[in-house]
Tab-separated table of C-alpha atoms and ligand atoms in Angstrom:
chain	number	residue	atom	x	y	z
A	50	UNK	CA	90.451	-12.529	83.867
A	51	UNK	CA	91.947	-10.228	86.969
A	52	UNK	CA	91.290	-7.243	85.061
A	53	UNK	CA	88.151	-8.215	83.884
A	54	UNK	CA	87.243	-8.681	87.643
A	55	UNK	CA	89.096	-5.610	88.798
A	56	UNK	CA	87.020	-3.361	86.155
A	57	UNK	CA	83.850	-4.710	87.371
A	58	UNK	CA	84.473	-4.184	90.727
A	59	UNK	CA	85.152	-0.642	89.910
A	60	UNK	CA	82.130	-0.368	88.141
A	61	UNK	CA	80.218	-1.311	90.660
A	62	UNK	CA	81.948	0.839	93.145
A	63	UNK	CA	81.634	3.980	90.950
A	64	UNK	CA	77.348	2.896	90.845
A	65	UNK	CA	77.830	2.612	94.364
A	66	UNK	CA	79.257	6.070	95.106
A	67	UNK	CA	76.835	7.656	92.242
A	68	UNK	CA	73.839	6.325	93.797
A	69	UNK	CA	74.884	7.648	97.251
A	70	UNK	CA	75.142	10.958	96.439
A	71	UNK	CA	72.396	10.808	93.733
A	72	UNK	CA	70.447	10.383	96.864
A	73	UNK	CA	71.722	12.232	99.589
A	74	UNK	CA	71.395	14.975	96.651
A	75	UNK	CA	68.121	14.530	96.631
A	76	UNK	CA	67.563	14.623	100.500
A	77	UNK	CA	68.793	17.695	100.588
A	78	UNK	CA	66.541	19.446	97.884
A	79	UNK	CA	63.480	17.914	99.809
A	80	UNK	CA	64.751	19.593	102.854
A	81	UNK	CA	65.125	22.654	100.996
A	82	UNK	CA	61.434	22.136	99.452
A	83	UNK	CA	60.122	21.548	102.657
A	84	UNK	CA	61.786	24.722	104.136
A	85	UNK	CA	60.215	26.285	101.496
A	86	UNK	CA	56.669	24.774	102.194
A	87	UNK	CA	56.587	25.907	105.911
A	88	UNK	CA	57.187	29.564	104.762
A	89	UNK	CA	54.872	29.512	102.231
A	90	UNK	CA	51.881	27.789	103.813
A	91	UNK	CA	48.328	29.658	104.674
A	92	UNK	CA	45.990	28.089	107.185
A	93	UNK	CA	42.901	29.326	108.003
A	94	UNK	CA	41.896	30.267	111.123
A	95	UNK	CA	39.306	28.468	113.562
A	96	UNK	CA	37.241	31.093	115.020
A	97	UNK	CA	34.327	28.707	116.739
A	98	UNK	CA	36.394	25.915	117.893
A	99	UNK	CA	34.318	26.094	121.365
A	100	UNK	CA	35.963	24.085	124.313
A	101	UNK	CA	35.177	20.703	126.082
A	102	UNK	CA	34.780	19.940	129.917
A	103	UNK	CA	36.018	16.339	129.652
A	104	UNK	CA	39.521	16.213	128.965
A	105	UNK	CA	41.084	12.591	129.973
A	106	UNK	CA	44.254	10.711	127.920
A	107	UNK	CA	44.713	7.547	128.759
A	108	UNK	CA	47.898	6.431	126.825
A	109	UNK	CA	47.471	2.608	125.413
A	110	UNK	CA	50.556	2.016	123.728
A	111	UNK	CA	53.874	3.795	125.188
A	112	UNK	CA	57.539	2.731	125.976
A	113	UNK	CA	56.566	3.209	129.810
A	114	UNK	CA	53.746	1.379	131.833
A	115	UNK	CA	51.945	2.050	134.974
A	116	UNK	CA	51.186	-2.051	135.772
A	117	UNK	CA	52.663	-5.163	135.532
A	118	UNK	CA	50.291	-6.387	133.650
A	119	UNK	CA	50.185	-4.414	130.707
A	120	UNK	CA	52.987	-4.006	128.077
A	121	UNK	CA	55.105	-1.440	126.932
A	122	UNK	CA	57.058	-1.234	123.237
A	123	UNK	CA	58.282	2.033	121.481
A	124	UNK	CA	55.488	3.509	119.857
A	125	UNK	CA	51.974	5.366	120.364
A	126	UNK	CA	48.544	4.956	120.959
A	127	UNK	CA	46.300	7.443	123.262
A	128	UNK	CA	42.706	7.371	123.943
A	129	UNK	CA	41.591	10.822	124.164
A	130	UNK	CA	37.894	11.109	125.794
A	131	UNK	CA	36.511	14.919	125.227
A	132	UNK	CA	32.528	15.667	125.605
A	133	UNK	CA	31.160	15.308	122.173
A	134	UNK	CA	34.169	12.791	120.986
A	135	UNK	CA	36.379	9.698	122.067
A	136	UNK	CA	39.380	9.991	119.832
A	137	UNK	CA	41.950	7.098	119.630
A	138	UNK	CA	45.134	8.430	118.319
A	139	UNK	CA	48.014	6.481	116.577
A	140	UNK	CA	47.762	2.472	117.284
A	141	UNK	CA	51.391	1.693	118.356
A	142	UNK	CA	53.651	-0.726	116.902
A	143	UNK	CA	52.728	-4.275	117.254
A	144	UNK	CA	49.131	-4.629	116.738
A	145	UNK	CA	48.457	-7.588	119.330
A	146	UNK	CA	50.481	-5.703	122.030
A	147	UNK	CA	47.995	-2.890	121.704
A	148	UNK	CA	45.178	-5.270	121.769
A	149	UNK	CA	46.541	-7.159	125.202
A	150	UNK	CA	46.715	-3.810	126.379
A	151	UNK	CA	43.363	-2.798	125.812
A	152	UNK	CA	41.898	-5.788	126.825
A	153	UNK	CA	43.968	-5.111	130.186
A	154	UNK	CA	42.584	-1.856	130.342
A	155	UNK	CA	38.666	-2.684	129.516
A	156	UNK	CA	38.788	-0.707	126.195
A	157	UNK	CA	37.249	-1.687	123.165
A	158	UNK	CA	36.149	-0.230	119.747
A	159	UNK	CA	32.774	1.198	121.738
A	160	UNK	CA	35.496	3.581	123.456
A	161	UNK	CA	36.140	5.793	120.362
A	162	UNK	CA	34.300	7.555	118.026
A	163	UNK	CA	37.726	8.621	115.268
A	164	UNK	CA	41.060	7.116	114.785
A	165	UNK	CA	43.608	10.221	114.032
A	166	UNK	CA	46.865	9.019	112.603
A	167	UNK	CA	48.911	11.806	113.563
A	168	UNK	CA	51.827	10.662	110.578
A	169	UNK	CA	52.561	7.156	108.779
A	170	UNK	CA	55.504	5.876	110.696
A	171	UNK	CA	55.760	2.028	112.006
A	172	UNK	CA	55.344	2.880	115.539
A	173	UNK	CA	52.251	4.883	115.321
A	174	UNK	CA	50.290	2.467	112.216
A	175	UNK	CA	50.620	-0.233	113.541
A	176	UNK	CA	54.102	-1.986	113.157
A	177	UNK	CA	57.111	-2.167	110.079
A	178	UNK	CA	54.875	-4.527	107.576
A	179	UNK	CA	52.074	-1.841	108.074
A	180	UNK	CA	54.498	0.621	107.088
A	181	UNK	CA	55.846	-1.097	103.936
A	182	UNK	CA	52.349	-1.674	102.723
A	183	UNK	CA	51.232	2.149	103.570
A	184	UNK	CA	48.015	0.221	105.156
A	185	UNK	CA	46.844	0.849	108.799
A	186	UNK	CA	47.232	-2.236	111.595
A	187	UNK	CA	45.188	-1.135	114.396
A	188	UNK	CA	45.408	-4.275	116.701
A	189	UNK	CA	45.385	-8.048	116.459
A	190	UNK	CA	42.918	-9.420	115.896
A	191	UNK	CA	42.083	-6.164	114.146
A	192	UNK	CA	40.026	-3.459	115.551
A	193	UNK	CA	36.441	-3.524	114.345
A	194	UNK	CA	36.630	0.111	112.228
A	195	UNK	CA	32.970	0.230	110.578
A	196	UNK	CA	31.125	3.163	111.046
A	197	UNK	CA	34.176	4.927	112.907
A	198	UNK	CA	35.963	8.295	110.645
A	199	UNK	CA	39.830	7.782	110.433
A	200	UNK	CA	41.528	10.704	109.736
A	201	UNK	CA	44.778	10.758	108.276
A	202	UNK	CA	47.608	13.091	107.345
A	203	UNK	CA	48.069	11.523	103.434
A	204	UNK	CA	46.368	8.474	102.265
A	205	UNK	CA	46.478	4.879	103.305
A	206	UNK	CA	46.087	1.600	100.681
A	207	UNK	CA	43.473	0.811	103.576
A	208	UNK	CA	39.864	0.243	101.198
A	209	UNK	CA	38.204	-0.844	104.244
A	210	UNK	CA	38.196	2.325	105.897
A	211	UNK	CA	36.137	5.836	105.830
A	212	UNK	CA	39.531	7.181	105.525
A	213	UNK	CA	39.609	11.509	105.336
A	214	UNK	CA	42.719	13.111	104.607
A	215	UNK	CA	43.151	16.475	106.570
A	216	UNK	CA	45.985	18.490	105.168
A	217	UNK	CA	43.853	21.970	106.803
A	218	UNK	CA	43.562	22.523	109.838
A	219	UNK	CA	39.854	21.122	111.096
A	220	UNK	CA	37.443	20.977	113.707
A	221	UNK	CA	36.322	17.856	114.158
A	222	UNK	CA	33.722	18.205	117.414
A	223	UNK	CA	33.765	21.101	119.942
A	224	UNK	CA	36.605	21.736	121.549
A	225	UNK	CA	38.558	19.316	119.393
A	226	UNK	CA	40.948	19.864	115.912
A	227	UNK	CA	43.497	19.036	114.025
A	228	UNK	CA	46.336	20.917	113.149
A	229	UNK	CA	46.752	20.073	109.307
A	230	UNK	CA	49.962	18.422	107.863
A	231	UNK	CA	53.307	19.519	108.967
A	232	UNK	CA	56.009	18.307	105.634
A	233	UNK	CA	59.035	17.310	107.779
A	234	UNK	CA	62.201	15.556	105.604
A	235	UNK	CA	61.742	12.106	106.712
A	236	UNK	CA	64.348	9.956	108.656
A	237	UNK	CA	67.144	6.874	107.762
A	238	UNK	CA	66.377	4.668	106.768
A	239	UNK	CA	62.775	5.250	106.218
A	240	UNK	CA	63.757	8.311	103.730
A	241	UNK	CA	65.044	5.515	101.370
A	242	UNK	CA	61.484	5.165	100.194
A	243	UNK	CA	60.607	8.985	99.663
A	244	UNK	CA	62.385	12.275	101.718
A	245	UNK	CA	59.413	14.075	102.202
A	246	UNK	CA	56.831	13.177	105.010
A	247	UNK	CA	54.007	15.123	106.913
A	248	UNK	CA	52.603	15.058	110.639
A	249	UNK	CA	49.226	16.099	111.906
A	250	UNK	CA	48.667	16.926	115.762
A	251	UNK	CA	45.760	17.195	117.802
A	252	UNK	CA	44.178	20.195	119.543
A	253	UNK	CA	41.858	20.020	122.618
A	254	UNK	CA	40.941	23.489	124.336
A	255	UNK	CA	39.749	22.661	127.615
A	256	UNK	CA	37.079	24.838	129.001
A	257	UNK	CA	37.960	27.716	131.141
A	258	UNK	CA	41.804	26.487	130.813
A	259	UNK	CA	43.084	26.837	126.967
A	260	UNK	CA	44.415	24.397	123.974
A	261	UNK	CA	46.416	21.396	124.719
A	262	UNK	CA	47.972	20.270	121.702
A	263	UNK	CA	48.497	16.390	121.423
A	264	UNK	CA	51.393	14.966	119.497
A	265	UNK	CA	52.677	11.356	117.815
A	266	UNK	CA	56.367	12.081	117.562
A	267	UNK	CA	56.413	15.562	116.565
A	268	UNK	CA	58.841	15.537	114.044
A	269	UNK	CA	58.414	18.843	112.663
A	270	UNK	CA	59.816	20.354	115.958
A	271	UNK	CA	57.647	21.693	119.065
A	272	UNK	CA	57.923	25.106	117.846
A	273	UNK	CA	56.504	24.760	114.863
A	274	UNK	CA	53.552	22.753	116.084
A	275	UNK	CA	53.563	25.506	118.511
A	276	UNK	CA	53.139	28.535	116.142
A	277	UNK	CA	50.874	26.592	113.484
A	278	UNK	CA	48.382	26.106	116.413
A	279	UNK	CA	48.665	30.033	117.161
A	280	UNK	CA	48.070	30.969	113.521
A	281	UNK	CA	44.994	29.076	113.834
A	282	UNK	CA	43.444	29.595	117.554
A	283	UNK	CA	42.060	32.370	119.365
A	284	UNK	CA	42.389	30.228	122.720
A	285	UNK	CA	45.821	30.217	124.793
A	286	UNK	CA	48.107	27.194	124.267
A	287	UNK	CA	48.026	25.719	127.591
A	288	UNK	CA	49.663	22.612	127.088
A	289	UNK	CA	51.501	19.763	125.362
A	290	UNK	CA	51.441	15.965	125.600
A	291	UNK	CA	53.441	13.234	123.204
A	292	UNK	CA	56.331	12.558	121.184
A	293	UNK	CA	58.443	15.713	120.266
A	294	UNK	CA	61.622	13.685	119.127
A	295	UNK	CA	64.471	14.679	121.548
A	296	UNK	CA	66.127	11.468	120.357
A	297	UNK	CA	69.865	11.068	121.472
A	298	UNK	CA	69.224	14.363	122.932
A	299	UNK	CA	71.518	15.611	126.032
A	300	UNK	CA	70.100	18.031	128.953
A	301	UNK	CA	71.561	20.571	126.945
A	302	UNK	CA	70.109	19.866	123.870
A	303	UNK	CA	66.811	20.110	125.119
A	304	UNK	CA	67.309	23.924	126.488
A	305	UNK	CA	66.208	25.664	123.944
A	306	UNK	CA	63.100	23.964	122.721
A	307	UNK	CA	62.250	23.983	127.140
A	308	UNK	CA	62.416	27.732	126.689
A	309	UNK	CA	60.238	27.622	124.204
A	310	UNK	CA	57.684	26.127	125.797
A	311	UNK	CA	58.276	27.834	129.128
A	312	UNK	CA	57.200	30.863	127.699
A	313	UNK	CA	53.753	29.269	127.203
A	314	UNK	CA	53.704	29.235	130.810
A	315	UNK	CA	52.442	25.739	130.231
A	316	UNK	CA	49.716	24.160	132.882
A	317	UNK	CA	50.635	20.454	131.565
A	318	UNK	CA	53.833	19.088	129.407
A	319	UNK	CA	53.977	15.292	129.344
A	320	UNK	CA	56.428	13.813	126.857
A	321	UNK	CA	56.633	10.888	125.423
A	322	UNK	CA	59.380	8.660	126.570
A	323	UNK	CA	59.171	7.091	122.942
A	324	UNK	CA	61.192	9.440	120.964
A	325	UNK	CA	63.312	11.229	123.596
A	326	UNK	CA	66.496	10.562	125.698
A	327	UNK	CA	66.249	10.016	129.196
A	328	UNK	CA	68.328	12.814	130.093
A	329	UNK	CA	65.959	15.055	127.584
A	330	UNK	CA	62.751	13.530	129.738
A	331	UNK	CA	64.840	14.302	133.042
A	332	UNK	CA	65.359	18.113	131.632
A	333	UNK	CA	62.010	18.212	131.291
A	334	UNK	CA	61.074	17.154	134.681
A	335	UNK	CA	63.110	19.414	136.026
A	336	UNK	CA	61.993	22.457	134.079
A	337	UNK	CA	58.003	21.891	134.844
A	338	UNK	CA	58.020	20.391	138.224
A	339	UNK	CA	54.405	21.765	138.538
A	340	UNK	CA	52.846	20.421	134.556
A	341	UNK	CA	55.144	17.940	134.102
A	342	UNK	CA	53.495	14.407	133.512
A	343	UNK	CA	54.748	11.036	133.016
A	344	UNK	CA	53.213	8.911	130.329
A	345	UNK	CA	52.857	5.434	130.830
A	346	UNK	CA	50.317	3.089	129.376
A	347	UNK	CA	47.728	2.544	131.528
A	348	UNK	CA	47.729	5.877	133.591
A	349	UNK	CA	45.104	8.682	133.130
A	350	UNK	CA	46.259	12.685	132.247
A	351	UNK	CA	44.452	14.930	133.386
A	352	UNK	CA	44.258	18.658	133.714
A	353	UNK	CA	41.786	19.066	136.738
A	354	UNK	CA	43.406	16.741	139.298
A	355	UNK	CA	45.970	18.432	141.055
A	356	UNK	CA	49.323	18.564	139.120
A	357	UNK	CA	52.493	17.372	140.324
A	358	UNK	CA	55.199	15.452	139.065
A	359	UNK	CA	54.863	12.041	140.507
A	360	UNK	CA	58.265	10.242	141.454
A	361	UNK	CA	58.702	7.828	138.277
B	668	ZN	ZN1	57.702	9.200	113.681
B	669	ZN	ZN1	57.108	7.689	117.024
């Protein structure tokens, strides 16, 4: 009887061990795959993109807030007004947080024109059970969509929606595109369910000032958001708001990619405090004391009001 027990113990230790590295294995040939991809891939260029005098972002859904009475949670969700088009981008995590916060804020479905998912995470979809079902959750009770384009990186099980999936880069008013799908290998735990995942951004060129490029939690790193949006624009890259993943990062850490984007000479950098370490945020601060901007639900970014780094 032991050794019955004993051999199935080590049978199910040796699946155990097999299955492990069956599928770290496999994480590593997506990696390689998606290495691979980001050598490989043409865009085409946007020639016409023309620019936009309004340029406001008024983040809904953030792990910082401006008020007492709105809520914070990790995850994303800006409203991004430009002349010809209101964009809402990402919806956050928990759908009835967003909702309390937009009622907080006076902001309803008449406030946007397009949802942009920038990639299908929980905290930017609208919460874990959104995730697991590959549907959108955008609020609760849900956000009347009808009529409104929502434009995702891959497809959603949503049938409700006018859903368009933009793996090009594409203009999508004046002033205003995306970047196309950025494959990134995707992270644990989520990676259980497939190792490959992709992440769109958004690009605004503000008149007389250059591109701002808007991101959810820019997993495939700042720089190559960075040069993607230079293979594809004419305009200078002036600026860059949202996640860009300095999780666990130290001051140190973040060096590099702030040298990076210091060479940009950059008019505004506001990242998210979502997906990066305090002591990557307080790096960051440090480095842009004239375009840095905090983002905290319920505060406006701007590019013409006078920039400054305002005490937190
Ligand atoms: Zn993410
Ligand atoms: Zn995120």
């Amino acid at each position: 009887m032991k050794k019955f027990l004993l051999i199935g113990f080590g049978m199910i230790f040796t699946a155990c061990v097999l299955g492990i590295g069956a599928w770290a294995i496999g994480d590593r040939m997506a990696a390689a795959a998606i290495e691979q991809e980001w050598q490989t891939t043409q865009v085409e260029k946007i020639h016409a993109l023309g620019a936009t005098r309004t340029f406001e972002i008024l983040p809904l859904f953030e792990e910082a807030k401006a008020r007492n009475d709105l809520e914070l949670e990790h995850g994303v969700s800006y409203l991004i007004k430009t002349d010809e088009l209101n964009i809402l981008l990402d919806v956050g995590m928990t759908p009835a947080r967003l909702s309390r916060n937009m009622q907080a804020l006076n902001v309803s479905e008449k406030d946007f024109d397009v949802v942009v998912i920038t990639h299908p995470h929980p905290d930017h979809m609208g919460g874990t059970a959104a995730w697991w079902s590959n549907r959108l959750a955008a609020g609760d009770p849900p956000l009347d969509l009808t009529g409104k384009r929502v434009l995702v990186p891959m497809a959603l099980n949503n049938a409700e929606i006018a859903q368009s999936v933009l793996e090009q880069p594409t203009k999508i008013a004046k002033g205003v595109a995306t970047l196309g799908t950025i494959a990134f290998p995707e992270l644990f735990p989520l990676s259980l369910r497939g190792a490959r995942n992709v992440e769109q951004a958004l690009a605004v060129n503000v008149k007389d000032k250059g591109i701002v490029l808007i991101t959810g939690c820019g997993h495939p790193t700042v720089e190559r958001i960075v040069t993607r949006a230079g293979a594809i624009f004419d305009e200078p890259i002036i600026g860059i708001v949202g996640g860009l993943h300095y999780e666990g990062f130290s001051r140190e850490q973040t060096q590099p990619h702030i040298a990076f984007i210091a060479a940009l000479d950059p008019q505004l950098v506001a990242v998210s405090p979502h997906d990066s370490s305090p002591a990557a945020l307080e790096a960051f601060r440090e480095a842009f004391p004239g375009a840095y901007r905090e983002i905290r639900v319920g505060e406006q970014i701007r590019l013409d009001e006078p920039i400054a780094a305002r005490p937190r």
